Amino acid sequence: MIPRPFAYHAPDTLQAVIALLSEHGDQAKLLAGGHSLLPMMKLRFAAPDHLIDLRRVKELCGIVMSGDEIHIGAMTTEHDIVASALLAEHLPLLVETARQIADPQVRYKGTIGGDVSHGDPGNDHPAVMLALGASFVLVGPNGERIVPAADFFLGTYATAMEPDEVMTQIRIRKAAAGSGASYAKLKRKTGDYATAAAAVVLRLEGGVCAEVSIALTNVAPAAMRADAAEASLMGKTVDDAAIAEAGRHAMEACEPAADLRGDEEYKRAMAGQMVERALRAALLRCAA
Amino acid sequence: MAKKTAVSFTLNGSTVDVLVEPRELLIHTLRDKLAHTGPHIGCETTHCGACTVDLDGQSVKSCTILTVQCEETQVLTIEGFAKGGQLHALQEGFMQEHGLQCGFCTPGMITRAYRLLQEIPDPTEEEIRYWMAGNLCRCTGYQNIIKAIQYAARKLRGEVVETSHPLMAEVSL
Ligand SMILES: Cc1cc2nc3c(=O)[nH]c(=O)nc-3n(C[C@H](O)[C@H](O)[C@H](O)COP(=O)(O)OP(=O)(O)OC[C@H]3O[C@@H](n4cnc5c(N)ncnc54)[C@H](O)[C@@H]3O)c2cc1C
Ligand code: FES
Ligand code: FES
């Protein structure tokens, strides 16, 4: 299993990356950790003529606090996320998610920018980005634009990013005081993609739900918000009955595709279970 | 379009220069061009970990890295572990604790465990299971592999270690 021949570029600056992208257009692919792209190239599902390696572009690395936002460079690896004290303190949901992605070797290479950009409904970060209300900094020949996660994931392998754009940074508000979050993922084995997974961010006021976001992984052509499940919780005490009802709403909203991980009915049921699990965990963390 | 490129990196402490097509995977360069056949090809799909090498202080699956990505890096393979006829503590541990049967997964297991012990010198069984999850073994079950890694961890921390294996205890090193 060897990819089709291509020309390899390893530029040092973002400017040089954009210049190469402008020159080669949709004949080119960016290479981040390569752990989604290279397997596809080995199977010849992808066959770019030009591969532009981002590994030397220092501007794309690093996790920093900026006001009440955290800015995460696109080339930050899952391993960096798991090890980040800043994220553990201010965005523990991201650490919890990264710990459940793939396996150690893949986490050393796979990047958050690559995970989000790839548009794979099986990837875990997209739902988490939706739940956290993240936004993405995209840079192209005409400059920079910032796209909210809600407008980014359009379908399977389809995102709002243009072929000549690079994702440079992911921006997320740090977790609100008193809020709790959780990512619940069902997988067949360690290192597998989700059969179904749910990301939940919850904040209570006076014991009732004042803010909630729920997003689902791998049960639709792209990551999706479970709006009706969220609406069903607002203003309510988050008790067993409310949690079960939210799970039912999430089940109705998802459109899973049958595959080796299960048929539609099973995946739908598991989406509901994951929403319930994530809600329960988030609720416990609200108090903590 | 796909002209060969010269790539230099450090392999087990020595500088190597290779001429590769950009599409060549590190596992093939190591095995076919550099005669380092310790890293094995088990699945080619990034799942089994048999091809694991250490690249700039990280465990990576060399079936999913292009050799051109390794310019100016430090690569460590199983061939770099024994020094002066002395087995590395991990190699000794896998032998003493019977951490292998056919041995196919072992180079990847040891290379991965090496990095794990750099990061967590005193791992619990649970931590070993979590951090070794990228390596599959089709023979042994994982219990003896875990014991082998714990054996090496103790030895690397300077403790005197003996095998916990009832039969291996009879055999001297
Ligand atoms: C065995 C295995 C198991 C896995 N399990 C999981 C899992 O459970 N959950 C999960 O979420 N993922 C999983 N993955 C995927 C892994 O996490 C990937 O590494 C990740 O999704 C993609 O990141 P990457 O840096 O490797 O991107 P690449 O493979 O390098 O790139 C992916 C795509 O994104 C584009 N891209 C990359 N970076 C940018 C950028 N900065 N700007 C614009 N476009 C960009 C590339 O051009 C390409 O189209 C698994 C992978 C393997 C091999
Ligand atoms: S051969 Fe590389 S992971 Fe199996
Ligand atoms: S010892 Fe045979 S595969 Fe592990």
Short mmCIF file of C-alpha atoms and ligand atoms in Angstrom, two decimals:
data_model
loop_
_atom_site.label_atom_id
_atom_site.label_comp_id
_atom_site.label_asym_id
_atom_site.label_seq_id
_atom_site.Cartn_x
_atom_site.Cartn_y
_atom_site.Cartn_z
CA MET A 1 0.00 0.00 0.00
CA ILE A 2 1.93 2.99 -1.29
CA PRO A 3 0.44 6.32 -2.34
CA ARG A 4 0.41 7.47 -5.95
CA PRO A 5 3.43 9.61 -6.86
CA PHE A 6 3.29 13.27 -5.85
CA ALA A 7 5.63 16.23 -5.40
CA TYR A 8 6.48 17.01 -1.77
CA HIS A 9 6.90 20.49 -0.34
CA ALA A 10 7.92 21.44 3.17
CA PRO A 11 7.70 25.24 3.42
CA ASP A 12 8.76 27.14 6.55
CA THR A 13 6.16 29.89 6.64
CA LEU A 14 2.42 30.28 6.34
CA GLN A 15 2.99 32.73 3.51
CA ALA A 16 4.88 30.08 1.54
CA VAL A 17 2.10 27.56 2.22
CA ILE A 18 -0.51 29.95 0.81
CA ALA A 19 1.67 30.68 -2.23
CA LEU A 20 1.98 26.94 -2.95
CA LEU A 21 -1.75 26.45 -2.47
CA SER A 22 -2.54 29.34 -4.80
CA GLU A 23 -0.22 27.89 -7.42
CA HIS A 24 -1.43 24.29 -7.28
CA GLY A 25 -5.06 24.82 -6.24
CA ASP A 26 -7.08 21.66 -5.84
CA GLN A 27 -4.17 19.54 -7.13
CA ALA A 28 -2.58 20.07 -3.72
CA LYS A 29 -3.28 18.72 -0.24
CA LEU A 30 -1.99 19.93 3.09
CA LEU A 31 -0.26 17.35 5.27
CA ALA A 32 -0.56 17.85 9.02
CA GLY A 33 -0.12 14.69 11.11
CA GLY A 34 -1.01 12.66 8.05
CA HIS A 35 -2.94 10.10 10.01
CA SER A 36 -6.17 10.63 8.14
CA LEU A 37 -4.66 11.68 4.82
CA LEU A 38 -1.88 9.11 4.38
CA PRO A 39 -4.17 6.11 5.03
CA MET A 40 -6.51 7.51 2.37
CA MET A 41 -3.60 8.05 -0.01
CA LYS A 42 -2.34 4.52 0.62
CA LEU A 43 -5.78 3.20 -0.34
CA ARG A 44 -5.78 5.63 -3.30
CA PHE A 45 -8.97 7.28 -2.07
CA ALA A 46 -6.92 10.46 -2.25
CA ALA A 47 -4.26 11.10 -4.88
CA PRO A 48 -3.00 14.68 -4.74
CA ASP A 49 -0.27 15.75 -7.18
CA HIS A 50 1.28 18.01 -4.55
CA LEU A 51 1.63 17.43 -0.84
CA ILE A 52 2.38 20.47 1.31
CA ASP A 53 3.77 19.45 4.69
CA LEU A 54 2.93 21.88 7.50
CA ARG A 55 5.42 20.45 9.99
CA ARG A 56 7.94 23.30 9.64
CA VAL A 57 5.40 26.10 10.01
CA LYS A 58 6.00 27.23 13.59
CA GLU A 59 3.15 29.79 13.48
CA LEU A 60 0.67 26.92 13.56
CA CYS A 61 1.81 25.56 16.93
CA GLY A 62 1.06 26.41 20.52
CA ILE A 63 -1.77 26.79 23.02
CA VAL A 64 -2.20 30.24 24.57
CA MET A 65 -4.70 32.14 26.66
CA SER A 66 -5.96 35.38 25.11
CA GLY A 67 -8.42 37.24 27.31
CA ASP A 68 -11.14 34.71 28.12
CA GLU A 69 -10.39 32.71 24.98
CA ILE A 70 -7.96 29.90 24.43
CA HIS A 71 -6.19 29.90 21.07
CA ILE A 72 -4.98 26.53 19.87
CA GLY A 73 -2.64 26.31 16.89
CA ALA A 74 -3.96 24.00 14.18
CA MET A 75 -0.82 21.84 14.33
CA THR A 76 -1.30 21.09 18.04
CA THR A 77 -1.34 17.31 18.36
CA GLU A 78 -3.75 15.20 20.39
CA HIS A 79 -0.73 14.28 22.51
CA ASP A 80 -0.08 17.99 23.24
CA ILE A 81 -3.74 18.42 24.18
CA VAL A 82 -3.69 15.45 26.55
CA ALA A 83 -0.56 16.89 28.22
CA SER A 84 -1.68 20.55 28.38
CA ALA A 85 -2.04 21.96 31.90
CA LEU A 86 -3.73 25.08 30.49
CA LEU A 87 -6.44 23.01 28.83
CA ALA A 88 -6.81 20.74 31.85
CA GLU A 89 -7.62 23.83 33.89
CA HIS A 90 -9.72 25.86 31.47
CA LEU A 91 -11.10 23.42 28.89
CA PRO A 92 -11.02 19.94 30.41
CA LEU A 93 -13.57 18.74 27.85
CA LEU A 94 -10.90 18.93 25.16
CA VAL A 95 -8.49 16.83 27.20
CA GLU A 96 -11.19 14.27 27.95
CA THR A 97 -11.96 14.05 24.22
CA ALA A 98 -8.36 13.77 23.06
CA ARG A 99 -7.75 10.94 25.51
CA GLN A 100 -10.45 8.94 23.74
CA ILE A 101 -9.11 9.50 20.23
CA ALA A 102 -7.27 6.68 18.47
CA ASP A 103 -4.20 5.31 20.27
CA PRO A 104 -0.95 6.78 21.63
CA GLN A 105 1.02 6.56 18.38
CA VAL A 106 -1.78 8.19 16.38
CA ARG A 107 -2.20 10.89 19.06
CA TYR A 108 1.48 11.87 18.78
CA LYS A 109 0.92 12.67 15.10
CA GLY A 110 -2.76 13.59 14.63
CA THR A 111 -3.49 17.30 14.99
CA ILE A 112 -6.62 19.11 16.10
CA GLY A 113 -6.52 21.19 12.90
CA GLY A 114 -6.38 18.05 10.78
CA ASP A 115 -9.16 16.39 12.77
CA VAL A 116 -11.46 19.39 12.34
CA SER A 117 -10.53 20.10 8.69
CA HIS A 118 -10.91 16.57 7.43
CA GLY A 119 -14.72 16.61 7.57
CA ASP A 120 -14.87 12.97 8.65
CA PRO A 121 -18.14 12.41 10.56
CA GLY A 122 -16.24 9.81 12.61
CA ASN A 123 -13.75 12.33 13.96
CA ASP A 124 -14.33 13.36 17.55
CA HIS A 125 -13.35 17.02 17.63
CA PRO A 126 -16.08 18.39 15.34
CA ALA A 127 -18.93 17.64 17.77
CA VAL A 128 -16.87 18.99 20.64
CA MET A 129 -16.20 22.18 18.64
CA LEU A 130 -19.95 22.56 18.07
CA ALA A 131 -20.73 22.03 21.74
CA LEU A 132 -18.07 24.53 22.80
CA GLY A 133 -19.06 27.15 20.23
CA ALA A 134 -15.50 27.20 18.84
CA SER A 135 -14.44 29.30 15.88
CA PHE A 136 -11.80 28.62 13.28
CA VAL A 137 -9.28 31.05 11.82
CA LEU A 138 -8.87 30.38 8.09
CA VAL A 139 -6.17 32.10 6.10
CA GLY A 140 -6.09 32.24 2.31
CA PRO A 141 -4.69 34.42 -0.48
CA ASN A 142 -7.26 37.11 0.37
CA GLY A 143 -6.43 37.24 4.05
CA GLU A 144 -8.04 35.90 7.16
CA ARG A 145 -11.62 35.01 8.05
CA ILE A 146 -13.13 33.53 11.17
CA VAL A 147 -15.80 30.89 10.78
CA PRO A 148 -17.88 29.63 13.70
CA ALA A 149 -18.05 25.85 14.11
CA ALA A 150 -21.84 26.09 13.59
CA ASP A 151 -21.23 27.16 9.95
CA PHE A 152 -18.26 24.90 9.23
CA PHE A 153 -19.28 21.24 9.02
CA LEU A 154 -21.33 20.88 5.85
CA GLY A 155 -21.32 17.13 5.20
CA THR A 156 -19.12 14.07 4.84
CA TYR A 157 -15.62 15.36 3.93
CA ALA A 158 -17.25 18.72 3.21
CA THR A 159 -16.43 21.86 5.19
CA ALA A 160 -16.73 25.60 4.65
CA MET A 161 -12.99 25.79 3.95
CA GLU A 162 -11.84 26.74 0.43
CA PRO A 163 -9.12 24.61 -1.24
CA ASP A 164 -6.64 27.49 -1.01
CA GLU A 165 -7.20 28.12 2.69
CA VAL A 166 -5.29 26.92 5.73
CA MET A 167 -6.77 26.60 9.18
CA THR A 168 -4.31 28.35 11.46
CA GLN A 169 -6.03 28.46 14.81
CA ILE A 170 -8.98 27.25 16.82
CA ARG A 171 -10.50 29.70 19.30
CA ILE A 172 -12.62 28.59 22.22
CA ARG A 173 -13.99 30.50 25.21
CA LYS A 174 -12.67 29.05 28.44
CA ALA A 175 -15.22 27.05 30.39
CA ALA A 176 -17.69 29.26 32.30
CA ALA A 177 -17.49 29.16 36.10
CA GLY A 178 -19.80 26.52 37.49
CA SER A 179 -20.32 24.80 34.15
CA GLY A 180 -19.67 21.12 33.53
CA ALA A 181 -18.89 19.23 30.35
CA SER A 182 -18.37 15.70 29.16
CA TYR A 183 -17.64 13.67 26.04
CA ALA A 184 -19.14 10.19 26.10
CA LYS A 185 -17.95 7.88 23.34
CA LEU A 186 -18.92 4.33 22.57
CA LYS A 187 -16.36 2.42 20.55
CA ARG A 188 -15.87 -1.24 19.72
CA LYS A 189 -12.26 -1.30 20.84
CA THR A 190 -9.48 1.03 21.90
CA GLY A 191 -8.39 3.18 19.01
CA ASP A 192 -11.65 2.89 17.13
CA TYR A 193 -13.81 5.69 15.83
CA ALA A 194 -17.10 6.26 17.63
CA THR A 195 -20.11 4.02 17.10
CA ALA A 196 -21.85 7.05 18.58
CA ALA A 197 -20.65 9.82 20.85
CA ALA A 198 -22.03 12.92 22.51
CA ALA A 199 -20.44 16.15 23.71
CA VAL A 200 -22.30 18.07 26.40
CA VAL A 201 -21.66 21.47 27.99
CA LEU A 202 -24.05 22.36 30.82
CA ARG A 203 -24.49 25.30 33.20
CA LEU A 204 -27.05 25.52 35.98
CA GLU A 205 -28.52 28.57 37.69
CA GLY A 206 -30.55 28.13 40.83
CA GLY A 207 -30.56 24.39 40.23
CA VAL A 208 -32.11 24.57 36.77
CA CYS A 209 -30.54 24.32 33.35
CA ALA A 210 -29.53 27.82 32.22
CA GLU A 211 -27.31 26.85 29.30
CA VAL A 212 -26.76 23.57 27.52
CA SER A 213 -25.23 22.43 24.29
CA ILE A 214 -25.31 18.89 23.00
CA ALA A 215 -23.56 17.68 19.85
CA LEU A 216 -23.27 14.23 18.30
CA THR A 217 -20.47 12.33 16.54
CA ASN A 218 -20.82 9.77 13.74
CA VAL A 219 -24.62 9.52 13.65
CA ALA A 220 -25.18 11.85 10.66
CA PRO A 221 -23.23 12.88 7.54
CA ALA A 222 -21.47 15.49 9.71
CA ALA A 223 -21.23 16.37 13.39
CA MET A 224 -24.53 17.91 14.50
CA ARG A 225 -26.18 19.82 17.34
CA ALA A 226 -29.13 18.09 18.99
CA ASP A 227 -31.30 21.23 19.20
CA ALA A 228 -34.51 19.61 20.40
CA ALA A 229 -32.65 17.77 23.14
CA GLU A 230 -31.14 21.06 24.29
CA ALA A 231 -34.52 22.86 24.18
CA SER A 232 -36.13 20.09 26.22
CA LEU A 233 -33.72 20.76 29.09
CA MET A 234 -33.75 24.56 29.27
CA GLY A 235 -35.15 25.93 32.50
CA LYS A 236 -35.65 22.47 33.96
CA THR A 237 -34.15 20.55 36.83
CA VAL A 238 -31.75 18.09 35.23
CA ASP A 239 -33.16 14.94 36.83
CA ASP A 240 -33.47 11.38 35.52
CA ALA A 241 -36.69 12.12 33.65
CA ALA A 242 -35.28 15.21 31.96
CA ILE A 243 -32.10 13.36 31.01
CA ALA A 244 -34.07 10.46 29.52
CA GLU A 245 -36.22 12.88 27.56
CA ALA A 246 -33.16 14.66 26.16
CA GLY A 247 -31.79 11.27 25.11
CA ARG A 248 -35.03 10.50 23.27
CA HIS A 249 -34.90 13.83 21.43
CA ALA A 250 -31.31 13.18 20.38
CA MET A 251 -32.29 9.75 19.07
CA GLU A 252 -34.99 11.29 16.92
CA ALA A 253 -32.66 13.93 15.51
CA CYS A 254 -29.81 11.74 14.35
CA GLU A 255 -29.59 10.06 10.95
CA PRO A 256 -27.09 7.24 11.37
CA ALA A 257 -25.79 5.18 8.45
CA ALA A 258 -25.58 1.42 8.92
CA ASP A 259 -22.03 0.04 8.74
CA LEU A 260 -19.79 -2.46 10.51
CA ARG A 261 -20.32 -0.58 13.77
CA GLY A 262 -24.03 -1.31 13.76
CA ASP A 263 -27.37 -0.83 12.07
CA GLU A 264 -29.41 2.36 12.22
CA GLU A 265 -31.56 1.33 15.13
CA TYR A 266 -28.59 0.37 17.28
CA LYS A 267 -26.65 3.53 16.50
CA ARG A 268 -29.71 5.67 17.20
CA ALA A 269 -30.18 3.96 20.56
CA MET A 270 -26.50 4.41 21.38
CA ALA A 271 -26.63 8.12 20.46
CA GLY A 272 -29.38 8.45 23.08
CA GLN A 273 -27.35 6.53 25.63
CA MET A 274 -24.25 8.65 25.01
CA VAL A 275 -26.28 11.86 25.48
CA GLU A 276 -27.60 10.51 28.78
CA ARG A 277 -24.13 9.49 29.93
CA ALA A 278 -22.54 12.79 28.97
CA LEU A 279 -25.35 14.74 30.65
CA ARG A 280 -24.97 12.81 33.90
CA ALA A 281 -21.19 13.34 33.93
CA ALA A 282 -21.54 17.04 33.04
CA LEU A 283 -24.11 17.48 35.81
CA LEU A 284 -21.78 16.04 38.44
CA ARG A 285 -19.03 18.36 37.24
CA CYS A 286 -21.28 21.45 37.44
CA ALA A 287 -21.37 21.09 41.17
CA ALA A 288 -17.66 20.36 41.51
CA MET B 1 6.97 15.16 -10.87
CA ALA B 2 8.03 12.64 -8.28
CA LYS B 3 11.76 12.97 -8.54
CA LYS B 4 13.79 11.22 -5.87
CA THR B 5 14.81 13.30 -2.90
CA ALA B 6 17.84 12.93 -0.65
CA VAL B 7 16.86 12.55 2.99
CA SER B 8 19.24 12.49 5.96
CA PHE B 9 18.34 11.45 9.44
CA THR B 10 19.93 9.83 12.45
CA LEU B 11 19.17 6.14 12.80
CA ASN B 12 20.11 4.60 16.13
CA GLY B 13 22.82 7.20 16.58
CA SER B 14 24.36 7.10 13.07
CA THR B 15 23.64 9.49 10.25
CA VAL B 16 22.05 7.87 7.22
CA ASP B 17 21.44 9.32 3.78
CA VAL B 18 18.83 7.82 1.49
CA LEU B 19 17.42 8.66 -1.89
CA VAL B 20 13.66 8.12 -1.91
CA GLU B 21 10.56 8.95 -3.86
CA PRO B 22 8.36 11.29 -1.80
CA ARG B 23 5.71 8.59 -1.58
CA GLU B 24 8.04 6.08 0.09
CA LEU B 25 6.95 5.15 3.61
CA LEU B 26 9.48 5.09 6.44
CA ILE B 27 8.86 1.40 7.14
CA HIS B 28 9.97 0.52 3.59
CA THR B 29 13.07 2.73 3.76
CA LEU B 30 14.06 1.12 7.04
CA ARG B 31 13.45 -2.43 5.93
CA ASP B 32 14.37 -2.36 2.25
CA LYS B 33 17.04 0.33 1.98
CA LEU B 34 18.63 0.35 5.42
CA ALA B 35 18.36 -3.37 6.30
CA HIS B 36 16.63 -2.60 9.59
CA THR B 37 14.01 -5.33 9.56
CA GLY B 38 13.15 -5.10 13.26
CA PRO B 39 10.16 -2.84 12.64
CA HIS B 40 7.57 -5.21 11.17
CA ILE B 41 4.67 -4.75 8.79
CA GLY B 42 1.59 -6.22 10.41
CA CYS B 43 -1.39 -4.41 8.96
CA GLU B 44 -0.23 -1.47 6.84
CA THR B 45 -3.36 0.36 8.02
CA THR B 46 -1.99 2.13 11.12
CA HIS B 47 -3.73 -0.24 13.52
CA CYS B 48 -1.34 -2.92 14.81
CA GLY B 49 1.74 -0.99 15.95
CA ALA B 50 4.21 -3.67 14.74
CA CYS B 51 5.99 -0.97 12.71
CA THR B 52 6.40 1.39 15.69
CA VAL B 53 9.63 3.37 15.85
CA ASP B 54 10.69 6.30 18.00
CA LEU B 55 10.88 9.52 16.00
CA ASP B 56 12.20 12.62 17.76
CA GLY B 57 11.05 11.33 21.10
CA GLN B 58 7.62 10.14 20.00
CA SER B 59 6.31 6.66 19.22
CA VAL B 60 5.03 6.60 15.65
CA LYS B 61 3.76 3.98 13.26
CA SER B 62 6.32 3.99 10.46
CA CYS B 63 3.78 2.64 7.96
CA THR B 64 2.06 6.03 8.13
CA ILE B 65 5.06 8.36 7.90
CA LEU B 66 6.74 9.38 4.67
CA THR B 67 10.51 9.09 4.73
CA VAL B 68 10.71 12.67 3.43
CA GLN B 69 9.00 13.78 6.65
CA CYS B 70 12.01 12.43 8.57
CA GLU B 71 14.62 14.91 7.29
CA GLU B 72 16.84 15.95 10.23
CA THR B 73 15.04 13.71 12.73
CA GLN B 74 16.29 11.14 15.21
CA VAL B 75 14.93 7.65 14.60
CA LEU B 76 15.30 4.80 17.07
CA THR B 77 14.39 1.22 16.13
CA ILE B 78 14.66 -2.04 18.06
CA GLU B 79 18.13 -2.50 16.51
CA GLY B 80 19.32 0.39 18.69
CA PHE B 81 18.36 -1.13 22.03
CA ALA B 82 21.03 -3.71 22.95
CA LYS B 83 24.39 -2.13 23.71
CA GLY B 84 27.71 -3.98 23.70
CA GLY B 85 26.03 -7.38 23.81
CA GLN B 86 23.88 -6.30 26.77
CA LEU B 87 20.14 -6.50 26.33
CA HIS B 88 18.12 -3.40 27.18
CA ALA B 89 16.05 -3.75 30.35
CA LEU B 90 12.92 -4.04 28.20
CA GLN B 91 14.38 -6.83 26.07
CA GLU B 92 15.41 -8.63 29.24
CA GLY B 93 11.96 -8.04 30.73
CA PHE B 94 10.16 -9.48 27.71
CA MET B 95 12.44 -12.53 27.90
CA GLN B 96 12.20 -13.02 31.66
CA GLU B 97 8.45 -12.50 31.92
CA HIS B 98 7.66 -14.49 28.78
CA GLY B 99 6.19 -11.40 27.14
CA LEU B 100 6.21 -12.90 23.68
CA GLN B 101 5.43 -16.02 21.75
CA CYS B 102 5.99 -15.63 18.00
CA GLY B 103 7.77 -12.31 18.54
CA PHE B 104 6.16 -10.53 15.63
CA CYS B 105 4.73 -7.68 17.70
CA THR B 106 7.71 -7.51 20.06
CA PRO B 107 9.95 -4.89 18.36
CA GLY B 108 6.99 -2.51 18.21
CA MET B 109 5.97 -3.33 21.77
CA ILE B 110 9.45 -2.66 23.12
CA THR B 111 9.95 0.52 21.14
CA ARG B 112 6.60 1.86 22.33
CA ALA B 113 7.20 0.75 25.92
CA TYR B 114 10.56 2.56 25.85
CA ARG B 115 8.84 5.89 25.21
CA LEU B 116 6.11 5.12 27.74
CA LEU B 117 8.74 4.55 30.44
CA GLN B 118 10.46 7.82 29.52
CA GLU B 119 7.17 9.62 30.13
CA ILE B 120 5.92 7.57 33.09
CA PRO B 121 8.83 5.79 34.82
CA ASP B 122 6.57 3.99 37.31
CA PRO B 123 3.37 3.11 35.46
CA THR B 124 0.47 1.23 37.01
CA GLU B 125 -1.02 -1.71 35.15
CA GLU B 126 -3.92 0.52 34.11
CA GLU B 127 -1.54 3.13 32.74
CA ILE B 128 0.39 0.50 30.79
CA ARG B 129 -2.85 -0.77 29.26
CA TYR B 130 -3.90 2.74 28.28
CA TRP B 131 -0.55 3.90 26.89
CA MET B 132 0.26 0.63 25.08
CA ALA B 133 -3.13 0.47 23.35
CA GLY B 134 -1.66 1.18 19.92
CA ASN B 135 0.16 -2.16 19.86
CA LEU B 136 -1.66 -5.38 19.17
CA CYS B 137 -0.41 -8.88 19.94
CA ARG B 138 -2.08 -11.92 18.46
CA CYS B 139 -0.28 -14.49 20.59
CA THR B 140 0.24 -13.82 24.24
CA GLY B 141 -2.68 -12.01 25.67
CA TYR B 142 -1.36 -8.89 27.31
CA GLN B 143 -0.71 -10.00 30.87
CA ASN B 144 2.91 -11.03 30.41
CA ILE B 145 3.62 -8.00 28.25
CA ILE B 146 2.47 -5.82 31.13
CA LYS B 147 4.66 -7.75 33.55
CA ALA B 148 7.61 -7.40 31.18
CA ILE B 149 7.18 -3.63 31.08
CA GLN B 150 6.88 -3.47 34.86
CA TYR B 151 10.02 -5.60 35.13
CA ALA B 152 11.91 -3.15 32.91
CA ALA B 153 10.50 -0.16 34.78
CA ARG B 154 11.83 -1.53 38.07
CA LYS B 155 15.20 -2.37 36.56
CA LEU B 156 15.54 1.05 34.95
CA ARG B 157 14.76 2.63 38.34
CA GLY B 158 17.74 0.71 39.72
CA GLU B 159 15.89 -2.03 41.58
CA VAL B 160 17.00 -5.64 41.62
CA VAL B 161 14.40 -7.60 39.66
CA GLU B 162 13.49 -11.21 39.33
CA THR B 163 11.07 -12.82 36.96
CA SER B 164 7.59 -13.51 38.25
CA HIS B 165 7.25 -16.36 35.76
CA PRO B 166 7.16 -19.78 37.43
CA LEU B 167 9.12 -21.52 34.68
CA MET B 168 11.47 -18.71 33.72
CA ALA B 169 12.81 -18.58 37.27
CA GLU B 170 14.44 -21.97 36.59
CA VAL B 171 16.37 -20.66 33.61
CA SER B 172 19.37 -18.46 34.28
CA LEU B 173 20.06 -15.46 32.05
C1 LIG C 1 -5.89 3.90 13.54
C2 LIG C 1 -6.50 5.27 13.60
C3 LIG C 1 -7.53 5.51 14.49
C4 LIG C 1 -8.10 6.79 14.57
N1 LIG C 1 -9.10 7.00 15.47
C5 LIG C 1 -9.64 8.24 15.58
C6 LIG C 1 -10.65 8.52 16.52
O1 LIG C 1 -11.06 7.66 17.31
N2 LIG C 1 -11.17 9.78 16.57
C7 LIG C 1 -10.71 10.78 15.75
O2 LIG C 1 -11.21 11.89 15.85
N3 LIG C 1 -9.75 10.54 14.86
C8 LIG C 1 -9.20 9.31 14.76
N4 LIG C 1 -8.20 9.09 13.86
C9 LIG C 1 -7.77 10.18 13.00
C10 LIG C 1 -6.62 10.91 13.61
O3 LIG C 1 -6.98 11.51 14.82
C11 LIG C 1 -6.14 11.92 12.61
O4 LIG C 1 -4.80 12.11 12.90
C12 LIG C 1 -6.86 13.25 12.52
O5 LIG C 1 -8.23 13.12 12.32
C13 LIG C 1 -6.37 14.09 11.37
O6 LIG C 1 -5.34 14.86 11.80
P1 LIG C 1 -3.97 14.87 11.03
O7 LIG C 1 -3.16 15.94 11.65
O8 LIG C 1 -3.39 13.53 10.98
O9 LIG C 1 -4.45 15.37 9.61
P2 LIG C 1 -4.01 14.93 8.12
O10 LIG C 1 -4.27 13.51 7.90
O11 LIG C 1 -2.64 15.44 7.86
O12 LIG C 1 -5.03 15.81 7.31
C14 LIG C 1 -6.41 15.52 7.26
C15 LIG C 1 -7.11 16.48 6.30
O13 LIG C 1 -7.16 17.79 6.82
C16 LIG C 1 -6.45 18.70 5.99
N5 LIG C 1 -5.72 19.59 6.88
C17 LIG C 1 -4.87 19.22 7.87
N6 LIG C 1 -4.44 20.30 8.55
C18 LIG C 1 -5.02 21.37 7.97
C19 LIG C 1 -4.97 22.78 8.22
N7 LIG C 1 -4.24 23.30 9.22
N8 LIG C 1 -5.70 23.61 7.44
C20 LIG C 1 -6.45 23.10 6.44
N9 LIG C 1 -6.55 21.78 6.15
C21 LIG C 1 -5.83 20.93 6.91
C22 LIG C 1 -5.56 17.85 5.11
O14 LIG C 1 -5.29 18.46 3.89
C23 LIG C 1 -6.40 16.60 4.96
O15 LIG C 1 -7.36 16.78 3.96
C24 LIG C 1 -7.63 7.83 13.74
C25 LIG C 1 -6.58 7.58 12.84
C26 LIG C 1 -6.02 6.32 12.76
C27 LIG C 1 -4.92 6.09 11.79
S1 FES C 2 2.03 -2.06 10.05
FE1 FES C 2 2.02 -0.04 10.81
S2 FES C 2 0.48 -0.11 12.30
FE2 FES C 2 0.39 -2.11 11.46
S1 FES C 3 4.05 -12.44 20.24
FE1 FES C 3 3.07 -13.08 18.43
S2 FES C 3 2.00 -11.28 17.88
FE2 FES C 3 2.72 -10.79 19.81
#
